[in-house]
Coordinates of C-alpha atoms in Angstrom, one line a residue:
Chain P
X117 CA -41.9 45.4 -30.6
X118 CA -40.5 42.3 -28.9
X119 CA -42.5 39.2 -29.2
X120 CA -44.2 37.5 -26.3
X121 CA -41.5 34.9 -26.2
X122 CA -38.7 37.5 -26.0
X123 CA -40.5 39.2 -23.1
X124 CA -41.0 35.9 -21.3
X125 CA -37.3 35.1 -21.6
X126 CA -36.3 38.5 -20.3
X127 CA -38.6 38.2 -17.3
X128 CA -37.1 34.8 -16.6
X129 CA -33.5 36.1 -16.8
X130 CA -34.2 39.1 -14.6
X131 CA -35.9 36.8 -12.1
X132 CA -32.8 34.6 -11.9
X133 CA -30.6 37.7 -11.5
X134 CA -32.8 38.8 -8.6
X135 CA -32.4 35.4 -7.0
X136 CA -28.6 35.7 -7.2
X137 CA -28.4 39.2 -5.8
X138 CA -30.8 38.2 -3.0
X139 CA -28.6 35.3 -2.1
X140 CA -25.5 37.5 -2.2
X141 CA -27.1 39.9 0.1
X142 CA -27.9 37.2 2.6
X143 CA -24.4 35.9 2.4
X144 CA -22.9 39.3 2.9
X145 CA -25.2 39.9 5.8
X146 CA -24.1 36.8 7.6
X147 CA -20.4 37.5 6.9
X148 CA -20.8 41.1 8.0
X149 CA -21.7 40.1 11.5
X150 CA -18.4 38.3 12.0
X151 CA -16.3 40.9 10.2
X152 CA -17.9 43.7 12.2
X153 CA -17.3 42.1 15.5
X154 CA -13.7 41.4 14.6
X155 CA -13.2 45.0 13.5
X156 CA -14.7 46.3 16.7
X157 CA -12.5 44.1 18.8
X158 CA -9.5 45.1 16.8
X159 CA -10.2 48.8 17.4
X160 CA -9.6 48.7 21.1
X161 CA -6.2 47.2 20.6
X162 CA -5.1 49.5 17.9
X163 CA -6.4 52.6 19.6
X164 CA -4.8 51.6 22.9
X165 CA -1.4 51.1 21.2
X166 CA -1.8 54.3 19.2
X167 CA -2.5 56.4 22.3
X168 CA 0.7 55.1 24.0
X169 CA 2.7 55.9 20.9
X170 CA 1.3 59.4 20.7
X171 CA 2.0 60.1 24.4
X172 CA 5.4 58.7 24.0
X173 CA 6.4 60.7 20.9
X174 CA 5.3 63.8 22.7
X175 CA 7.2 63.2 25.9
X176 CA 10.3 62.0 24.1
X177 CA 10.9 64.6 21.4
X178 CA 14.6 64.2 21.0
X179 CA 14.7 60.4 20.4
X180 CA 16.0 59.3 17.0
X181 CA 14.5 56.4 15.3
X182 CA 14.3 55.3 11.6
X183 CA 10.5 55.4 11.7
X184 CA 10.5 58.9 13.3
X185 CA 12.8 60.8 11.0
X186 CA 11.9 64.4 10.8
X187 CA 14.6 65.6 8.4
X188 CA 13.5 66.5 4.9
X189 CA 14.6 64.4 2.0
X190 CA 15.0 65.9 -1.4
X191 CA 14.0 62.7 -3.1
X192 CA 12.1 60.5 -0.7
X193 CA 10.8 57.1 -1.7
X194 CA 7.2 56.6 -0.7
X195 CA 5.4 53.4 -0.1
X196 CA 1.6 53.2 -0.4
X197 CA -0.4 50.4 1.0
X198 CA -3.8 50.0 -0.6
X199 CA -6.3 47.9 1.2
X200 CA -9.2 46.9 -0.9
X201 CA -11.4 43.8 -1.4
X202 CA -10.8 40.6 -3.3
X203 CA -14.0 40.7 -5.2
X204 CA -16.2 43.2 -6.9
X205 CA -20.0 43.7 -6.7
X206 CA -19.7 45.9 -3.7
X207 CA -20.6 49.3 -5.0
X208 CA -18.0 52.0 -5.4
X209 CA -15.8 50.7 -2.6
X210 CA -12.8 49.8 -4.7
X211 CA -13.0 52.4 -7.4
X212 CA -13.3 55.2 -4.8
X213 CA -10.1 54.0 -3.1
X214 CA -8.3 53.7 -6.3
X215 CA -9.3 57.2 -7.3
X216 CA -7.9 58.6 -4.0
X217 CA -4.7 56.7 -4.4
X218 CA -4.2 57.9 -8.0
X219 CA -4.6 61.5 -6.7
X220 CA -2.0 60.8 -4.0
X221 CA 0.4 59.3 -6.5
X222 CA 0.1 62.3 -8.7
X223 CA 0.8 64.6 -5.8
X224 CA 3.9 62.6 -4.8
X225 CA 5.1 62.5 -8.3
X226 CA 4.8 66.3 -8.5
X227 CA 7.0 66.5 -5.4
X228 CA 9.4 64.3 -7.4
X229 CA 9.1 61.4 -5.0
X230 CA 9.3 57.8 -6.2
X231 CA 6.2 55.7 -5.4
X232 CA 5.9 52.0 -4.7
X233 CA 2.6 50.3 -4.3
X234 CA 1.6 47.3 -2.3
X235 CA -2.0 46.0 -2.5
X236 CA -3.9 44.0 0.1
X237 CA -6.9 42.8 -1.8
X238 CA -7.0 41.6 -5.4
X239 CA -9.4 44.0 -6.8
X240 CA -7.2 47.0 -5.8
X241 CA -4.3 45.3 -7.5
X242 CA -6.3 44.7 -10.7
X243 CA -7.3 48.3 -10.9
X244 CA -4.0 49.8 -10.0
X245 CA -1.9 47.5 -12.2
X246 CA -4.1 48.5 -15.2
X247 CA -3.2 52.1 -14.3
X248 CA 0.5 51.7 -13.9
X249 CA 2.2 48.3 -13.5
X250 CA 5.6 49.8 -12.9
X251 CA 4.7 51.1 -9.5
X252 CA 4.6 47.6 -8.1
X253 CA 8.3 47.2 -7.5
X254 CA 8.3 45.7 -4.0
X255 CA 8.9 42.0 -3.7
X256 CA 5.3 41.5 -2.8
X257 CA 2.8 43.0 -5.3
X258 CA -0.4 42.0 -3.7
X259 CA -1.9 39.7 -1.1
X260 CA -5.5 38.5 -1.0
X261 CA -7.3 40.1 1.9
X262 CA -9.3 37.0 2.6
X263 CA -6.2 35.1 3.7
X264 CA -4.8 37.8 5.9
X265 CA -4.6 37.0 9.6
X266 CA -2.4 38.6 12.2
X267 CA 0.5 36.4 11.6
X268 CA 0.5 37.1 7.8
X269 CA 0.2 40.8 8.5
X270 CA 3.1 40.6 10.9
X271 CA 5.2 39.0 8.1
X272 CA 4.2 41.6 5.6
X273 CA 4.8 44.4 8.1
X274 CA 8.3 43.1 9.0
X275 CA 9.2 42.9 5.3
X276 CA 8.1 46.5 4.8
X277 CA 9.9 47.7 7.9
X278 CA 13.1 46.1 6.7
X279 CA 12.9 48.5 3.7
X280 CA 12.7 51.4 6.1
X281 CA 15.6 50.3 8.3
X282 CA 17.7 49.9 5.1
X283 CA 16.7 53.4 4.1
X284 CA 15.0 52.2 0.9
X285 CA 11.8 54.1 1.8
X286 CA 11.2 57.1 3.9
X287 CA 7.5 57.5 3.9
X288 CA 4.6 55.2 4.2
X289 CA 0.9 55.9 3.5
X290 CA -2.1 53.6 3.8
X291 CA -5.5 53.8 2.2
X292 CA -8.5 51.8 3.4
X293 CA -12.2 51.9 4.0
X294 CA -13.2 52.7 7.5
X295 CA -16.4 50.9 8.6
X296 CA -18.6 53.6 10.0
X297 CA -21.9 51.6 9.7
X298 CA -23.5 49.1 7.4
X299 CA -24.5 51.8 5.0
X300 CA -21.6 54.2 5.4
X301 CA -18.0 53.5 4.7
X302 CA -15.4 56.2 4.8
X303 CA -12.1 56.3 2.9
X304 CA -9.3 56.9 5.3
X305 CA -5.7 57.8 4.5
X306 CA -3.1 57.5 7.1
X307 CA 0.5 58.4 7.3
X308 CA 2.1 55.4 9.0
X309 CA 5.7 56.6 8.6
X310 CA 7.0 59.0 9.8
X311 CA 4.8 58.5 12.8
X312 CA 5.4 62.0 14.1
X313 CA 3.7 64.0 11.4
X314 CA 3.0 67.5 12.7
X315 CA -0.8 67.7 12.9
X316 CA -0.9 64.5 15.0
X317 CA 1.3 66.1 17.6
X318 CA -0.6 69.4 17.5
X319 CA -3.9 67.6 17.9
X320 CA -2.6 65.7 20.9
X321 CA -2.9 68.4 23.5
X322 CA -4.9 66.3 25.9
X323 CA -1.9 64.2 26.9
X324 CA -1.9 62.9 30.4
X325 CA 0.4 63.9 33.2
X326 CA 3.6 62.2 34.2
X327 CA 3.9 58.6 33.2
X328 CA 6.8 56.3 34.1
X329 CA 8.3 54.2 31.3
X330 CA 10.0 51.0 32.1
X331 CA 12.9 50.6 31.4
X332 CA 13.0 54.0 29.6
X333 CA 11.2 56.0 26.9
X334 CA 13.6 55.1 24.2
X335 CA 13.5 51.4 24.8
X336 CA 9.7 51.3 24.9
X337 CA 9.5 53.5 21.8
X338 CA 11.8 51.3 19.8
X339 CA 9.7 48.3 20.6
X340 CA 6.3 49.9 20.2
X341 CA 6.8 51.7 16.9
X342 CA 7.2 48.6 14.7
X343 CA 4.4 46.9 16.6
X344 CA 2.1 49.8 16.1
X345 CA 2.9 49.9 12.4
X346 CA 1.9 46.3 12.0
X347 CA -1.2 46.7 14.2
X348 CA -2.4 49.7 12.2
X349 CA -2.1 47.6 9.0
X350 CA -4.1 44.8 10.6
X351 CA -6.7 47.3 11.8
X352 CA -7.1 48.6 8.2
X353 CA -7.5 45.0 7.0
X354 CA -10.3 44.3 9.5
X355 CA -12.0 47.6 8.8
X356 CA -11.8 47.0 5.1
X357 CA -13.3 43.5 5.4
X358 CA -16.2 44.8 7.4
X359 CA -16.7 47.6 4.9
X360 CA -16.7 45.2 2.0
X361 CA -19.5 43.1 3.4
X362 CA -21.5 46.2 4.4
X363 CA -21.1 47.8 0.9
X364 CA -21.9 44.5 -0.8
X365 CA -25.0 44.2 1.3
X366 CA -26.3 47.6 0.4
X367 CA -25.4 47.2 -3.3
X368 CA -27.1 43.8 -3.5
X369 CA -30.1 45.2 -1.7
X370 CA -30.4 47.9 -4.3
X371 CA -29.9 45.4 -7.1
X372 CA -32.6 43.2 -5.7
X373 CA -35.0 46.1 -5.5
X374 CA -34.2 47.2 -9.0
X375 CA -34.7 43.7 -10.4
X376 CA -38.1 43.6 -8.7
X377 CA -39.1 46.9 -10.3
X378 CA -37.9 45.6 -13.6
X379 CA -39.9 42.4 -13.3
X380 CA -43.0 44.4 -12.5
X381 CA -42.5 46.6 -15.6
X382 CA -41.8 43.8 -17.9
X383 CA -44.8 41.8 -16.6
X384 CA -47.0 44.7 -17.3
X385 CA -45.7 45.0 -20.8
X386 CA -46.1 41.3 -21.3
X387 CA -49.7 41.3 -20.2
X388 CA -50.6 44.3 -22.3
X389 CA -49.1 42.7 -25.3
X390 CA -50.9 39.5 -24.7
X391 CA -54.1 41.4 -24.4
X392 CA -53.4 43.3 -27.6
X393 CA -52.9 40.0 -29.5
X394 CA -56.1 38.6 -28.1
X395 CA -58.0 41.8 -29.1
X396 CA -56.4 41.7 -32.5
X397 CA -57.5 38.1 -33.1
X398 CA -61.1 38.9 -31.9
X399 CA -61.3 41.9 -34.3
X400 CA -60.2 39.6 -37.1
X401 CA -62.9 37.0 -36.3
X402 CA -65.6 39.6 -35.8
X403 CA -64.8 41.5 -39.0
X404 CA -64.6 38.2 -40.8
X405 CA -68.1 37.2 -39.5
X406 CA -69.5 40.6 -40.5
X407 CA -68.2 40.3 -44.0
X408 CA -70.2 37.1 -44.5
Chain X
X186 CA -9.1 47.9 39.3
X187 CA -10.6 47.7 35.9
X188 CA -8.5 45.2 33.9
X189 CA -8.5 44.5 30.2
X190 CA -6.4 42.0 28.4
X191 CA -6.6 42.4 24.6
X192 CA -5.0 40.9 21.6
X193 CA -5.4 42.1 18.0
X194 CA -7.9 39.4 17.4
X195 CA -9.7 39.0 20.6
X196 CA -10.6 40.4 24.0
X197 CA -9.3 37.8 26.5
X198 CA -10.3 39.4 29.8
X199 CA -12.4 42.3 30.8
X200 CA -13.4 42.7 34.4
X201 CA -12.4 43.9 37.9
X202 CA -9.4 42.5 39.5
X203 CA -7.7 43.0 42.9
X204 CA -4.2 42.5 41.7
X205 CA -2.7 41.9 38.3
X206 CA 0.8 40.5 38.4
X207 CA 2.5 41.6 35.2
X208 CA 5.8 40.2 33.9
X209 CA 7.4 43.6 33.3
X210 CA 10.6 43.8 31.4
X211 CA 12.6 44.5 34.5
X212 CA 10.7 42.2 36.8
X213 CA 7.2 41.2 37.8
X214 CA 5.1 43.9 39.4
X215 CA 1.7 43.8 40.9
X216 CA -0.7 46.4 39.7
X217 CA -3.2 47.4 42.3
X218 CA -5.6 50.3 42.8
X219 CA -3.8 53.7 43.1
X220 CA -0.7 52.3 41.2
X221 CA 1.4 55.1 39.7
X222 CA 1.0 55.6 35.9
X223 CA 3.3 53.2 34.2
X224 CA 3.9 52.0 30.7
X225 CA 6.2 49.0 30.1
X226 CA 6.7 46.2 27.8
X227 CA 6.5 42.7 28.9
X228 CA 8.9 39.9 28.8
X229 CA 7.6 36.3 28.1
X230 CA 6.2 35.0 31.3
X231 CA 3.2 34.4 33.6
X232 CA 0.5 36.9 33.8
X233 CA -1.8 36.5 36.8
X234 CA -5.1 38.1 37.4
X235 CA -6.4 37.8 40.9
X236 CA -10.1 38.7 41.2
X237 CA -12.0 40.0 44.2
X238 CA -13.2 36.6 45.2
X239 CA -9.6 35.5 45.2
X240 CA -10.0 33.3 42.2
X241 CA -7.0 33.4 40.1
X242 CA -6.5 33.3 36.3
X243 CA -3.0 32.5 35.0
X244 CA -1.9 33.1 31.4
X245 CA 1.3 32.7 29.5
X246 CA 2.2 35.8 27.5
X247 CA 4.9 36.3 25.0
X248 CA 5.7 39.9 25.3
X249 CA 3.4 42.8 24.8
X250 CA 2.7 46.1 26.5
X251 CA 1.0 47.1 29.7
X252 CA -0.4 50.4 30.6
X253 CA -1.5 51.3 34.1
X254 CA -3.1 54.6 34.7
X255 CA -6.3 56.1 36.3
X256 CA -6.9 52.8 38.2
X257 CA -7.1 50.9 34.9
X258 CA -4.8 48.3 33.7
X259 CA -4.7 47.5 30.0
X260 CA -2.5 44.7 28.8
X261 CA -1.9 44.3 25.1
X262 CA -0.5 41.1 23.9
X263 CA 0.0 39.3 20.6
X264 CA 0.3 35.8 22.0
X265 CA -1.5 34.6 25.0
X266 CA -2.5 31.2 26.3
X267 CA -4.3 30.0 29.4
X268 CA -1.6 28.2 31.4
X269 CA -3.9 25.1 31.7
X270 CA -4.1 24.8 27.9
X271 CA -0.4 24.3 27.4
X272 CA 0.3 20.9 26.0
X273 CA 4.0 20.1 26.5
X274 CA 3.9 17.0 24.4
X275 CA 2.3 18.8 21.4
X276 CA 4.8 21.6 21.9
X277 CA 7.8 19.3 21.8
X278 CA 6.5 17.7 18.6
X279 CA 6.0 21.0 17.0
X280 CA 9.5 22.1 18.0
X281 CA 11.1 19.1 16.4
X282 CA 9.2 19.7 13.2
X283 CA 10.2 23.4 13.2
X284 CA 13.9 22.4 13.7
X285 CA 13.7 20.4 10.6
X286 CA 12.2 23.3 8.7
X287 CA 15.1 25.6 9.7
X288 CA 17.6 23.6 7.7
X289 CA 15.4 23.8 4.6
X290 CA 14.7 27.5 4.8
X291 CA 16.9 29.9 2.8
X292 CA 15.2 33.2 3.5
X293 CA 16.5 35.1 6.5
X294 CA 13.1 36.3 7.5
X295 CA 11.6 32.9 7.4
X296 CA 14.4 31.6 9.6
X297 CA 13.8 34.3 12.1
X298 CA 10.1 33.6 12.3
X299 CA 10.8 29.9 12.8
X300 CA 13.3 30.5 15.5
X301 CA 10.9 32.9 17.1
X302 CA 8.2 30.2 17.3
X303 CA 10.6 27.7 18.8
X304 CA 11.6 30.2 21.4
X305 CA 7.9 30.8 22.3
X306 CA 7.2 27.1 22.6
X307 CA 10.2 26.5 24.8
X308 CA 9.4 29.3 27.2
X309 CA 5.8 28.0 27.3
X310 CA 7.1 24.5 28.3
X311 CA 9.4 26.0 31.0
X312 CA 6.5 27.8 32.6
X313 CA 3.8 25.1 32.4

């Protein structure tokens, strides 16, 4: 049985943990607001661009472009962009994404494709490099998500696109957490390149009627594809950031509640033990007096 | 017509406009109600939004895309600035700093981004 002093120490330490988790929850809540509004603003841009791209790919089926290649490669090189958070303590956010990426890597390896990883977010890099450091053979291994703005994303995107124009890579996938609501984040995987994967075209039956393209479809397509690639990465970063804050808020809320429960239990134990000691002392005194 | 000007980080304009004068790649065009569906990319230039009460908003845009369909005009830009906010003096200072940076940079991509920024600032100055 722990002594009274031990119990008191434990209660104090749980109390201070509770204070920390409560503070972290508050911080996450205030950051969430900003991240959420950014993510929602970004959505209208990325979805607008995406809808143009989809319509364009459909109406211009015969156009050739490095990002649109439809021919099958025997040994394609695939690039996976993993968007995670920089810090932990946000529930299963990062480990879930890493789990999915590992599955994908296994699948690609089984198809005898070479895989290269790029991480946006330090935590994802920590987890993935522990899994297999050799996969990080791009010039950039990871970028911290906190420092990403549109300009940085553009630089990263252009560097990646260079690899595609030089035919170093043929496929590009991206994994990120989509911000559904504060309590729900959903892991999304997207095929960024080639942009014309089959199900996308099949799903796109609702395309509008005749649209004029100026100067012509090919010119617009060759401008919009790289842009769309960058904007999709940027969207993933914004979504991920909002998800991180949402997940952290929920995780910290749970932790605070758990700490509260624990304090209650420990206080009960502490009081019982104190009472037991008092009773014991009383019994000793009384039995001593009776013996006289 | 319903008009929206959006950048990846912000929504710059959302409202009803009579005419939107868009700097299309092959020349300016005015998008009004009942305009034929059109998708084009923009060249760097002036974007004018003329509202119902004839007040006018003028922006400088450095490329982007415009989509006109169903009496809606969506303009997607990366770089946009209110024309009144352009500060020629500051721009010139920045240009001279950047020109110094070009000589130092070794990386091709870095060089390209710097040249790109200089080009944007110079067109900005021309239009202001």
